[in-house]
GROMACS .gro file of C-alpha atoms in nm:
model
  435
    1MET     CA    1   0.000   0.000   0.000
    2THR     CA    2   0.151   0.334  -0.096
    3ASP     CA    3   0.224   0.581   0.183
    4PRO     CA    4  -0.049   0.847   0.190
    5LEU     CA    5   0.093   1.091   0.442
    6HIS     CA    6   0.371   1.264   0.251
    7GLU     CA    7   0.159   1.578   0.213
    8SER     CA    8   0.190   1.644   0.585
    9VAL     CA    9   0.557   1.737   0.542
   10PRO     CA   10   0.580   2.111   0.613
   11PRO     CA   11   0.703   2.342   0.337
   12SER     CA   12   1.022   2.404   0.535
   13ALA     CA   13   1.111   2.040   0.480
   14PHE     CA   14   1.200   2.109   0.120
   15GLY     CA   15   1.504   2.317   0.202
   16SER     CA   16   1.639   2.608   0.003
   17ALA     CA   17   1.830   2.453  -0.282
   18ALA     CA   18   1.695   2.266  -0.580
   19GLY     CA   19   1.797   2.161  -0.926
   20ALA     CA   20   2.124   2.005  -1.033
   21ALA     CA   21   2.355   1.957  -0.738
   22PRO     CA   22   2.604   2.244  -0.696
   23ARG     CA   23   2.970   2.186  -0.614
   24ASP     CA   24   2.912   2.214  -0.240
   25VAL     CA   25   2.687   1.909  -0.229
   26PRO     CA   26   2.854   1.668   0.012
   27GLU     CA   27   2.993   1.346  -0.128
   28HIS     CA   28   2.871   1.018   0.018
   29PRO     CA   29   3.019   0.672  -0.037
   30GLY     CA   30   2.879   0.534  -0.359
   31HIS     CA   31   2.700   0.864  -0.430
   32PRO     CA   32   2.899   1.052  -0.695
   33ARG     CA   33   2.756   1.390  -0.792
   34PRO     CA   34   2.420   1.343  -0.614
   35PHE     CA   35   2.113   1.551  -0.691
   36ARG     CA   36   1.928   1.736  -0.415
   37LEU     CA   37   1.571   1.606  -0.426
   38TYR     CA   38   1.431   1.892  -0.222
   39GLY     CA   39   1.394   2.268  -0.239
   40PRO     CA   40   1.115   2.522  -0.295
   41THR     CA   41   1.106   2.475  -0.673
   42ILE     CA   42   1.170   2.102  -0.696
   43ALA     CA   43   0.808   2.018  -0.782
   44ASP     CA   44   0.741   2.306  -1.022
   45ASP     CA   45   0.761   2.087  -1.333
   46PRO     CA   46   0.779   1.718  -1.241
   47ALA     CA   47   0.776   1.596  -1.600
   48GLU     CA   48   1.080   1.806  -1.688
   49LEU     CA   49   1.253   1.708  -1.363
   50TYR     CA   50   1.215   1.337  -1.435
   51ARG     CA   51   1.318   1.381  -1.799
   52SER     CA   52   1.635   1.573  -1.710
   53LEU     CA   53   1.731   1.330  -1.433
   54ARG     CA   54   1.682   1.033  -1.664
   55GLU     CA   55   1.893   1.201  -1.930
   56ARG     CA   56   2.172   1.290  -1.688
   57TYR     CA   57   2.189   0.980  -1.468
   58GLY     CA   58   1.989   0.701  -1.628
   59PRO     CA   59   1.712   0.503  -1.453
   60VAL     CA   60   1.863   0.517  -1.101
   61VAL     CA   61   1.972   0.853  -0.958
   62PRO     CA   62   2.195   0.926  -0.655
   63VAL     CA   63   2.001   1.185  -0.455
   64LEU     CA   64   2.012   1.371  -0.128
   65LEU     CA   65   1.691   1.406   0.069
   66ASP     CA   66   1.627   1.694   0.308
   67GLY     CA   67   1.930   1.745   0.532
   68ASP     CA   68   2.152   1.593   0.262
   69VAL     CA   69   2.059   1.237   0.354
   70PRO     CA   70   2.172   0.997   0.077
   71ALA     CA   71   1.925   0.777  -0.111
   72TRP     CA   72   1.865   0.631  -0.456
   73PHE     CA   73   1.582   0.766  -0.671
   74VAL     CA   74   1.451   0.485  -0.894
   75LEU     CA   75   1.275   0.639  -1.194
   76GLY     CA   76   1.295   0.374  -1.467
   77TYR     CA   77   0.976   0.172  -1.516
   78ARG     CA   78   1.157  -0.160  -1.539
   79GLU     CA   79   1.374  -0.077  -1.240
   80VAL     CA   80   1.073   0.022  -1.024
   81HIS     CA   81   0.900  -0.299  -1.133
   82HIS     CA   82   1.211  -0.502  -1.042
   83VAL     CA   83   1.244  -0.342  -0.698
   84THR     CA   84   0.876  -0.384  -0.606
   85ALA     CA   85   0.857  -0.739  -0.741
   86ASN     CA   86   1.155  -0.866  -0.540
   87PRO     CA   87   1.102  -0.812  -0.166
   88GLN     CA   88   1.379  -1.061  -0.092
   89LEU     CA   89   1.621  -0.808  -0.246
   90PHE     CA   90   1.450  -0.478  -0.161
   91ALA     CA   91   1.257  -0.498   0.165
   92ARG     CA   92   1.023  -0.268   0.360
   93ASP     CA   93   1.160  -0.290   0.713
   94CYS     CA   94   1.332   0.044   0.767
   95ARG     CA   95   1.546  -0.095   1.047
   96ARG     CA   96   1.781  -0.220   0.774
   97TRP     CA   97   1.882   0.139   0.688
   98ASN     CA   98   2.257   0.198   0.696
   99ALA     CA   99   2.221   0.575   0.743
  100TRP     CA  100   2.042   0.594   1.077
  101ASP     CA  101   2.349   0.761   1.229
  102LEU     CA  102   2.286   1.058   0.996
  103ILE     CA  103   1.920   1.104   1.093
  104PRO     CA  104   1.821   1.348   1.370
  105ASP     CA  105   1.511   1.273   1.576
  106ASP     CA  106   1.334   1.578   1.428
  107TRP     CA  107   1.408   1.492   1.064
  108PRO     CA  108   1.103   1.611   0.864
  109LEU     CA  109   1.071   1.279   0.681
  110MET     CA  110   1.088   1.073   0.999
  111PRO     CA  111   0.711   0.997   0.990
  112TYR     CA  112   0.774   0.798   0.670
  113VAL     CA  113   1.086   0.605   0.772
  114GLY     CA  114   1.040   0.565   1.148
  115TRP     CA  115   0.945   0.206   1.221
  116THR     CA  116   0.599   0.132   1.358
  117PRO     CA  117   0.430  -0.208   1.403
  118SER     CA  118   0.195  -0.140   1.110
  119ILE     CA  119   0.130  -0.320   0.785
  120MET     CA  120   0.351  -0.059   0.617
  121PHE     CA  121   0.673  -0.212   0.753
  122ALA     CA  122   0.565  -0.575   0.793
  123GLU     CA  123   0.729  -0.834   0.571
  124GLY     CA  124   0.682  -1.192   0.458
  125ALA     CA  125   0.421  -1.402   0.636
  126GLU     CA  126   0.341  -1.121   0.879
  127HIS     CA  127   0.266  -0.882   0.594
  128GLN     CA  128   0.053  -1.145   0.420
  129ARG     CA  129  -0.146  -1.196   0.740
  130ARG     CA  130  -0.214  -0.825   0.786
  131ALA     CA  131  -0.271  -0.742   0.417
  132GLY     CA  132  -0.497  -1.045   0.374
  133ALA     CA  133  -0.719  -0.932   0.660
  134ILE     CA  134  -0.748  -0.578   0.522
  135GLY     CA  135  -0.817  -0.709   0.172
  136ASP     CA  136  -1.090  -0.942   0.294
  137ALA     CA  137  -1.250  -0.668   0.505
  138LEU     CA  138  -1.262  -0.431   0.209
  139ASP     CA  139  -1.364  -0.693  -0.046
  140ALA     CA  140  -1.679  -0.767   0.152
  141PHE     CA  141  -1.831  -0.438   0.038
  142ASP     CA  142  -2.062  -0.463  -0.263
  143ARG     CA  143  -1.938  -0.228  -0.536
  144THR     CA  144  -2.286  -0.123  -0.638
  145GLU     CA  145  -2.375  -0.035  -0.280
  146LEU     CA  146  -2.047   0.153  -0.245
  147GLY     CA  147  -2.130   0.356  -0.555
  148ILE     CA  148  -2.469   0.442  -0.405
  149THR     CA  149  -2.302   0.552  -0.082
  150VAL     CA  150  -2.051   0.768  -0.271
  151GLY     CA  151  -2.333   0.921  -0.475
  152GLN     CA  152  -2.520   1.016  -0.160
  153VAL     CA  153  -2.208   1.173  -0.007
  154ALA     CA  154  -2.131   1.360  -0.331
  155ASP     CA  155  -2.488   1.488  -0.363
  156ARG     CA  156  -2.487   1.619  -0.006
  157LEU     CA  157  -2.160   1.802  -0.066
  158VAL     CA  158  -2.285   1.956  -0.393
  159ASP     CA  159  -2.600   2.065  -0.209
  160THR     CA  160  -2.383   2.286   0.015
  161PHE     CA  161  -2.261   2.503  -0.274
  162ALA     CA  162  -2.489   2.438  -0.575
  163GLY     CA  163  -2.696   2.750  -0.504
  164HIS     CA  164  -2.393   2.979  -0.481
  165GLY     CA  165  -2.276   2.966  -0.842
  166HIS     CA  166  -1.913   2.913  -0.738
  167ALA     CA  167  -1.705   2.667  -0.539
  168ASP     CA  168  -1.355   2.546  -0.464
  169LEU     CA  169  -1.368   2.186  -0.580
  170ILE     CA  170  -1.063   2.089  -0.373
  171GLU     CA  171  -1.163   2.208  -0.027
  172GLN     CA  172  -1.539   2.172  -0.068
  173TYR     CA  173  -1.553   1.853  -0.271
  174SER     CA  174  -1.262   1.632  -0.377
  175HIS     CA  175  -1.085   1.620  -0.041
  176GLN     CA  176  -1.410   1.580   0.149
  177ILE     CA  177  -1.550   1.277  -0.031
  178PRO     CA  178  -1.294   1.005   0.059
  179LEU     CA  179  -1.313   1.080   0.430
  180HIS     CA  180  -1.693   1.085   0.440
  181VAL     CA  181  -1.706   0.754   0.253
  182VAL     CA  182  -1.437   0.579   0.459
  183ALA     CA  183  -1.601   0.699   0.781
  184ARG     CA  184  -1.915   0.517   0.673
  185LEU     CA  185  -1.717   0.205   0.576
  186PHE     CA  186  -1.564   0.217   0.924
  187GLY     CA  187  -1.909   0.234   1.082
  188LEU     CA  188  -1.846   0.565   1.253
  189PRO     CA  189  -2.152   0.738   1.401
  190GLU     CA  190  -2.280   1.011   1.171
  191ALA     CA  191  -2.219   1.275   1.441
  192ASP     CA  192  -1.848   1.185   1.457
  193ILE     CA  193  -1.778   1.227   1.085
  194PRO     CA  194  -1.746   1.611   1.077
  195ILE     CA  195  -1.500   1.593   1.368
  196LEU     CA  196  -1.291   1.329   1.191
  197VAL     CA  197  -1.292   1.531   0.867
  198LYS     CA  198  -1.164   1.838   1.053
  199ASP     CA  199  -0.898   1.644   1.243
  200VAL     CA  200  -0.762   1.485   0.924
  201ALA     CA  201  -0.749   1.828   0.759
  202ASP     CA  202  -0.567   1.968   1.063
  203SER     CA  203  -0.322   1.676   1.062
  204LEU     CA  204  -0.213   1.782   0.713
  205ASP     CA  205  -0.201   2.156   0.785
  206VAL     CA  206   0.131   2.292   0.910
  207ASP     CA  207  -0.044   2.610   1.026
  208SER     CA  208  -0.255   2.404   1.265
  209ASP     CA  209  -0.134   2.150   1.524
  210PRO     CA  210  -0.087   1.833   1.317
  211VAL     CA  211   0.058   1.631   1.605
  212ALA     CA  212  -0.242   1.697   1.829
  213ALA     CA  213  -0.482   1.628   1.541
  214HIS     CA  214  -0.313   1.298   1.465
  215GLN     CA  215  -0.338   1.202   1.832
  216ARG     CA  216  -0.711   1.275   1.829
  217ILE     CA  217  -0.756   1.056   1.520
  218HIS     CA  218  -0.565   0.775   1.690
  219GLU     CA  219  -0.781   0.806   2.002
  220ARG     CA  220  -1.095   0.802   1.785
  221MET     CA  221  -0.981   0.474   1.624
  222VAL     CA  222  -0.908   0.323   1.967
  223ARG     CA  223  -1.262   0.410   2.083
  224LEU     CA  224  -1.406   0.279   1.755
  225VAL     CA  225  -1.237  -0.060   1.800
  226GLY     CA  226  -1.372  -0.077   2.156
  227ASP     CA  227  -1.720   0.007   2.029
  228LYS     CA  228  -1.701  -0.268   1.764
  229HIS     CA  229  -1.606  -0.525   2.025
  230ARG     CA  230  -1.929  -0.446   2.207
  231GLU     CA  231  -2.151  -0.396   1.901
  232PRO     CA  232  -1.998  -0.548   1.586
  233GLY     CA  233  -2.146  -0.460   1.249
  234SER     CA  234  -2.086  -0.500   0.877
  235ASP     CA  235  -1.794  -0.257   0.873
  236VAL     CA  236  -1.415  -0.269   0.832
  237PRO     CA  237  -1.310  -0.271   1.200
  238SER     CA  238  -1.568  -0.536   1.291
  239ARG     CA  239  -1.450  -0.759   1.006
  240LEU     CA  240  -1.086  -0.711   1.105
  241LEU     CA  241  -1.161  -0.805   1.465
  242ALA     CA  242  -1.346  -1.119   1.353
  243HIS     CA  243  -1.092  -1.221   1.088
  244PRO     CA  244  -0.911  -1.557   1.117
  245ALA     CA  245  -0.581  -1.365   1.113
  246ARG     CA  246  -0.654  -1.291   1.480
  247LEU     CA  247  -0.534  -0.932   1.476
  248THR     CA  248  -0.478  -0.766   1.811
  249ASP     CA  249  -0.662  -0.446   1.896
  250ASP     CA  250  -0.338  -0.248   1.851
  251GLU     CA  251  -0.286  -0.402   1.507
  252VAL     CA  252  -0.642  -0.317   1.404
  253VAL     CA  253  -0.608   0.042   1.526
  254ILE     CA  254  -0.281   0.114   1.347
  255ASP     CA  255  -0.396  -0.056   1.025
  256LEU     CA  256  -0.722   0.141   1.030
  257LEU     CA  257  -0.508   0.455   1.042
  258VAL     CA  258  -0.314   0.332   0.738
  259VAL     CA  259  -0.637   0.263   0.545
  260LEU     CA  260  -0.782   0.600   0.645
  261ALA     CA  261  -0.475   0.792   0.534
  262ALA     CA  262  -0.433   0.585   0.216
  263ALA     CA  263  -0.788   0.672   0.115
  264GLN     CA  264  -0.770   1.042   0.192
  265GLN     CA  265  -0.488   1.226   0.012
  266PRO     CA  266  -0.435   0.995  -0.287
  267THR     CA  267  -0.805   0.957  -0.367
  268GLY     CA  268  -0.886   1.322  -0.298
  269ASN     CA  269  -0.604   1.436  -0.526
  270TRP     CA  270  -0.703   1.179  -0.789
  271ILE     CA  271  -1.051   1.334  -0.803
  272GLY     CA  272  -0.914   1.689  -0.799
  273ASN     CA  273  -0.652   1.623  -1.067
  274ALA     CA  274  -0.908   1.456  -1.293
  275LEU     CA  275  -1.151   1.748  -1.255
  276ARG     CA  276  -0.871   1.989  -1.339
  277LEU     CA  277  -0.787   1.789  -1.653
  278MET     CA  278  -1.149   1.788  -1.764
  279LEU     CA  279  -1.174   2.164  -1.712
  280VAL     CA  280  -0.852   2.264  -1.892
  281ASP     CA  281  -0.810   2.001  -2.166
  282ASP     CA  282  -1.028   2.062  -2.471
  283LYS     CA  283  -1.050   1.687  -2.534
  284PHE     CA  284  -1.249   1.657  -2.213
  285SER     CA  285  -1.403   2.002  -2.160
  286ASN     CA  286  -1.588   1.984  -2.491
  287THR     CA  287  -1.766   1.667  -2.379
  288MET     CA  288  -1.828   1.743  -2.013
  289GLN     CA  289  -2.200   1.801  -2.054
  290GLY     CA  290  -2.343   1.453  -2.030
  291GLY     CA  291  -1.995   1.315  -2.085
  292ARG     CA  292  -1.992   1.039  -1.826
  293GLY     CA  293  -1.779   0.819  -2.049
  294SER     CA  294  -1.496   1.071  -2.037
  295ALA     CA  295  -1.466   1.044  -1.659
  296SER     CA  296  -1.295   0.704  -1.677
  297HIS     CA  297  -1.056   0.826  -1.944
  298ALA     CA  298  -0.966   1.137  -1.744
  299LEU     CA  299  -0.906   0.936  -1.428
  300ASN     CA  300  -0.682   0.690  -1.612
  301GLN     CA  301  -0.486   0.965  -1.787
  302VAL     CA  302  -0.426   1.135  -1.452
  303LEU     CA  303  -0.274   0.813  -1.314
  304TRP     CA  304  -0.023   0.819  -1.598
  305GLU     CA  305   0.052   1.192  -1.611
  306ASP     CA  306  -0.035   1.352  -1.274
  307THR     CA  307  -0.061   1.058  -1.038
  308PRO     CA  308  -0.137   1.168  -0.679
  309THR     CA  309   0.145   0.966  -0.521
  310GLN     CA  310   0.446   1.090  -0.713
  311ASN     CA  311   0.726   0.931  -0.513
  312PHE     CA  312   0.735   0.686  -0.227
  313ILE     CA  313   0.980   0.613   0.052
  314GLY     CA  314   1.075   0.336   0.012
  315ARG     CA  315   1.266   0.013   0.007
  316TRP     CA  316   1.593  -0.089   0.171
  317ALA     CA  317   1.850  -0.309  -0.005
  318VAL     CA  318   1.888  -0.648   0.162
  319HIS     CA  319   2.221  -0.719  -0.011
  320ASP     CA  320   2.476  -0.535  -0.220
  321CYS     CA  321   2.348  -0.540  -0.577
  322GLN     CA  322   2.344  -0.368  -0.915
  323LEU     CA  323   2.040  -0.163  -1.020
  324GLY     CA  324   2.047   0.023  -1.347
  325ASP     CA  325   2.405   0.141  -1.377
  326GLN     CA  326   2.443   0.200  -1.003
  327ARG     CA  327   2.599  -0.010  -0.731
  328ILE     CA  328   2.356  -0.033  -0.441
  329ARG     CA  329   2.493  -0.119  -0.097
  330ARG     CA  330   2.324  -0.329   0.165
  331GLY     CA  331   2.097  -0.106   0.375
  332ASP     CA  332   2.073   0.175   0.117
  333LEU     CA  333   1.740   0.358   0.096
  334LEU     CA  334   1.554   0.357  -0.236
  335VAL     CA  335   1.286   0.612  -0.323
  336LEU     CA  336   1.037   0.474  -0.574
  337GLY     CA  337   0.970   0.725  -0.854
  338LEU     CA  338   0.618   0.612  -0.942
  339ALA     CA  339   0.535   0.919  -1.152
  340ALA     CA  340   0.874   0.908  -1.324
  341ALA     CA  341   0.826   0.540  -1.406
  342ASN     CA  342   0.487   0.621  -1.558
  343ARG     CA  343   0.658   0.878  -1.780
  344ASP     CA  344   0.937   0.645  -1.889
  345PRO     CA  345   0.938   0.693  -2.269
  346GLU     CA  346   0.998   0.320  -2.317
  347VAL     CA  347   0.659   0.229  -2.171
  348LYS     CA  348   0.435   0.537  -2.163
  349PRO     CA  349   0.128   0.485  -2.383
  350ARG     CA  350   0.061   0.728  -2.663
  351GLU     CA  351  -0.315   0.724  -2.607
  352PHE     CA  352  -0.515   0.694  -2.285
  353GLY     CA  353  -0.866   0.644  -2.425
  354GLY     CA  354  -1.023   0.368  -2.629
  355PRO     CA  355  -1.239   0.079  -2.518
  356VAL     CA  356  -0.958  -0.081  -2.315
  357ALA     CA  357  -0.748   0.179  -2.136
  358ASN     CA  358  -0.385   0.097  -2.056
  359ARG     CA  359  -0.364   0.033  -1.682
  360ALA     CA  360  -0.005  -0.082  -1.659
  361HIS     CA  361   0.095   0.230  -1.464
  362MET     CA  362   0.277   0.217  -1.129
  363SER     CA  363   0.039   0.455  -0.952
  364PHE     CA  364  -0.084   0.192  -0.707
  365GLY     CA  365   0.259   0.043  -0.662
  366HIS     CA  366   0.336  -0.318  -0.745
  367GLY     CA  367   0.414  -0.642  -0.571
  368GLU     CA  368   0.326  -0.745  -0.219
  369HIS     CA  369   0.358  -0.390  -0.088
  370GLY     CA  370   0.148  -0.231  -0.359
  371CYS     CA  371  -0.207  -0.130  -0.272
  372PRO     CA  372  -0.373  -0.463  -0.188
  373PHE     CA  373  -0.677  -0.582  -0.377
  374PRO     CA  374  -0.942  -0.449  -0.376
  375ALA     CA  375  -0.824  -0.103  -0.262
  376PRO     CA  376  -0.750   0.032  -0.614
  377GLU     CA  377  -1.087  -0.092  -0.738
  378LEU     CA  378  -1.274   0.069  -0.449
  379ALA     CA  379  -1.079   0.393  -0.495
  380GLU     CA  380  -1.183   0.398  -0.860
  381VAL     CA  381  -1.550   0.352  -0.766
  382ILE     CA  382  -1.518   0.648  -0.529
  383ALA     CA  383  -1.333   0.872  -0.776
  384LYS     CA  384  -1.545   0.787  -1.080
  385THR     CA  385  -1.875   0.831  -0.896
  386ALA     CA  386  -1.757   1.162  -0.748
  387VAL     CA  387  -1.667   1.299  -1.091
  388GLU     CA  388  -1.988   1.177  -1.255
  389VAL     CA  389  -2.216   1.319  -0.984
  390LEU     CA  390  -2.051   1.658  -1.018
  391LEU     CA  391  -2.089   1.655  -1.398
  392ASP     CA  392  -2.455   1.560  -1.365
  393ARG     CA  393  -2.531   1.828  -1.109
  394LEU     CA  394  -2.327   2.115  -1.253
  395PRO     CA  395  -2.290   2.047  -1.628
  396ASP     CA  396  -2.195   2.405  -1.721
  397MET     CA  397  -1.920   2.457  -1.464
  398GLU     CA  398  -1.599   2.618  -1.582
  399LEU     CA  399  -1.280   2.746  -1.427
  400SER     CA  400  -1.315   3.088  -1.267
  401VAL     CA  401  -0.941   3.159  -1.312
  402ALA     CA  402  -0.701   3.112  -1.599
  403PRO     CA  403  -0.553   2.757  -1.607
  404GLU     CA  404  -0.202   2.892  -1.550
  405GLU     CA  405  -0.316   3.049  -1.222
  406LEU     CA  406  -0.385   2.708  -1.068
  407GLN     CA  407  -0.111   2.623  -0.819
  408TRP     CA  408   0.024   2.280  -0.738
  409ARG     CA  409   0.127   2.212  -0.382
  410PRO     CA  410   0.509   2.231  -0.359
  411SER     CA  411   0.558   1.864  -0.275
  412VAL     CA  412   0.789   1.614  -0.440
  413TRP     CA  413   0.580   1.338  -0.282
  414MET     CA  414   0.216   1.418  -0.361
  415ARG     CA  415   0.065   1.585  -0.668
  416GLY     CA  416  -0.236   1.799  -0.589
  417LEU     CA  417  -0.374   2.150  -0.624
  418TYR     CA  418  -0.420   2.411  -0.355
  419THR     CA  419  -0.754   2.513  -0.502
  420LEU     CA  420  -0.974   2.447  -0.806
  421PRO     CA  421  -1.215   2.743  -0.827
  422VAL     CA  422  -1.512   2.706  -1.062
  423ARG     CA  423  -1.827   2.896  -1.151
  424PHE     CA  424  -2.157   2.762  -1.278
  425THR     CA  425  -2.524   2.848  -1.303
  426PRO     CA  426  -2.668   2.842  -0.950
  427THR     CA  427  -2.922   2.567  -0.905
  428ALA     CA  428  -3.216   2.541  -0.670
  429ASP     CA  429  -3.202   2.163  -0.636
  430LEU     CA  430  -3.380   2.025  -0.334
  431PRO     CA  431  -3.166   1.849  -0.074
  432ILE     CA  432  -3.117   1.482  -0.154
  433GLY     CA  433  -3.367   1.362   0.106
  434MET     CA  434  -3.646   1.576  -0.046
  435ARG     CA  435  -3.614   1.480  -0.413
   0.00000   0.00000   0.00000
């Protein structure tokens, strides 16, 4: 399952230098002429960044993460596939890292490399046990019923701004939907959902108190698991508690947090990025009115060109080995360049439409630590339904700013907009319960 929390890294984490490494970049063993993969402008043009790195270094790039911490950036499609398909060579347990002596306790990327007893760092039989339980709990949900639930959530959100004639589709729509849906899949009481939505937003906002917000979310999951012991239902935590894998309460709590976070930022940005594409690309904007069929094409194209999870920390080399043209040492950290792999000119499709869309992208990862079935399928139901409901309700919406004014968040990890302002003809639709 890809790590969903990179967006919580504060802007200060990206340092002050970007671009090709200057002469004062420190040398590290096995890291000749490394590239600083941080800085305020590093994410300005990801496509150009990946192209120039591939041209300069090949498919595996020596990089320095924030604080000049050495790592390898794997951006070739075949190389990413090889790494993710061979956990016996490139493993997930971060305790293998050979650079821990370089890492301060307050390192900004510590939330993504610091070991926790979650499914994220489990390996082998233990990972199969945990991932199997999550997969079974999610697979129990009927896709048709899930689509109905998403439609109801989407309709209620549109009701809040349909009469205004304008909206920010990021804050008011795309980032709201995944949380509302997952809260229902978790069996949370309706009254608790607004609180959870606010806490998740605060946990990703450096101007708020993200640590306190994360603690509140954790406490909410602990209470939820206790509630499901007393009154089990047809929801994810109840199914995890009853699963033959015999998960402990602590395991259920921490894996619920992983599922919650995995659903929020990636799915919210997937919806937002697809809506942006449909609003700015003539191929889609000309068919938006009644153009339900174009929603699937837009969502698939986004996964190839503007995938929400751009890069992922990571894997650690189990043995010394060769990858691309680079010599990787035992314990080295590898950053998976999912977006770069999707743009590898050797594999990138020329067309994204047609009756059978090319889905060989790396956007959901690959191998045993990719997003487990059926998570990608459920995410697609959520994203596709969200886009279609919006097109049905507001068929004449258009951007209220010039496309070049839209701003991407300055993250090398996640790809998403700050805002997506639109205008449309105000509607006087009745609330969903009164139609």
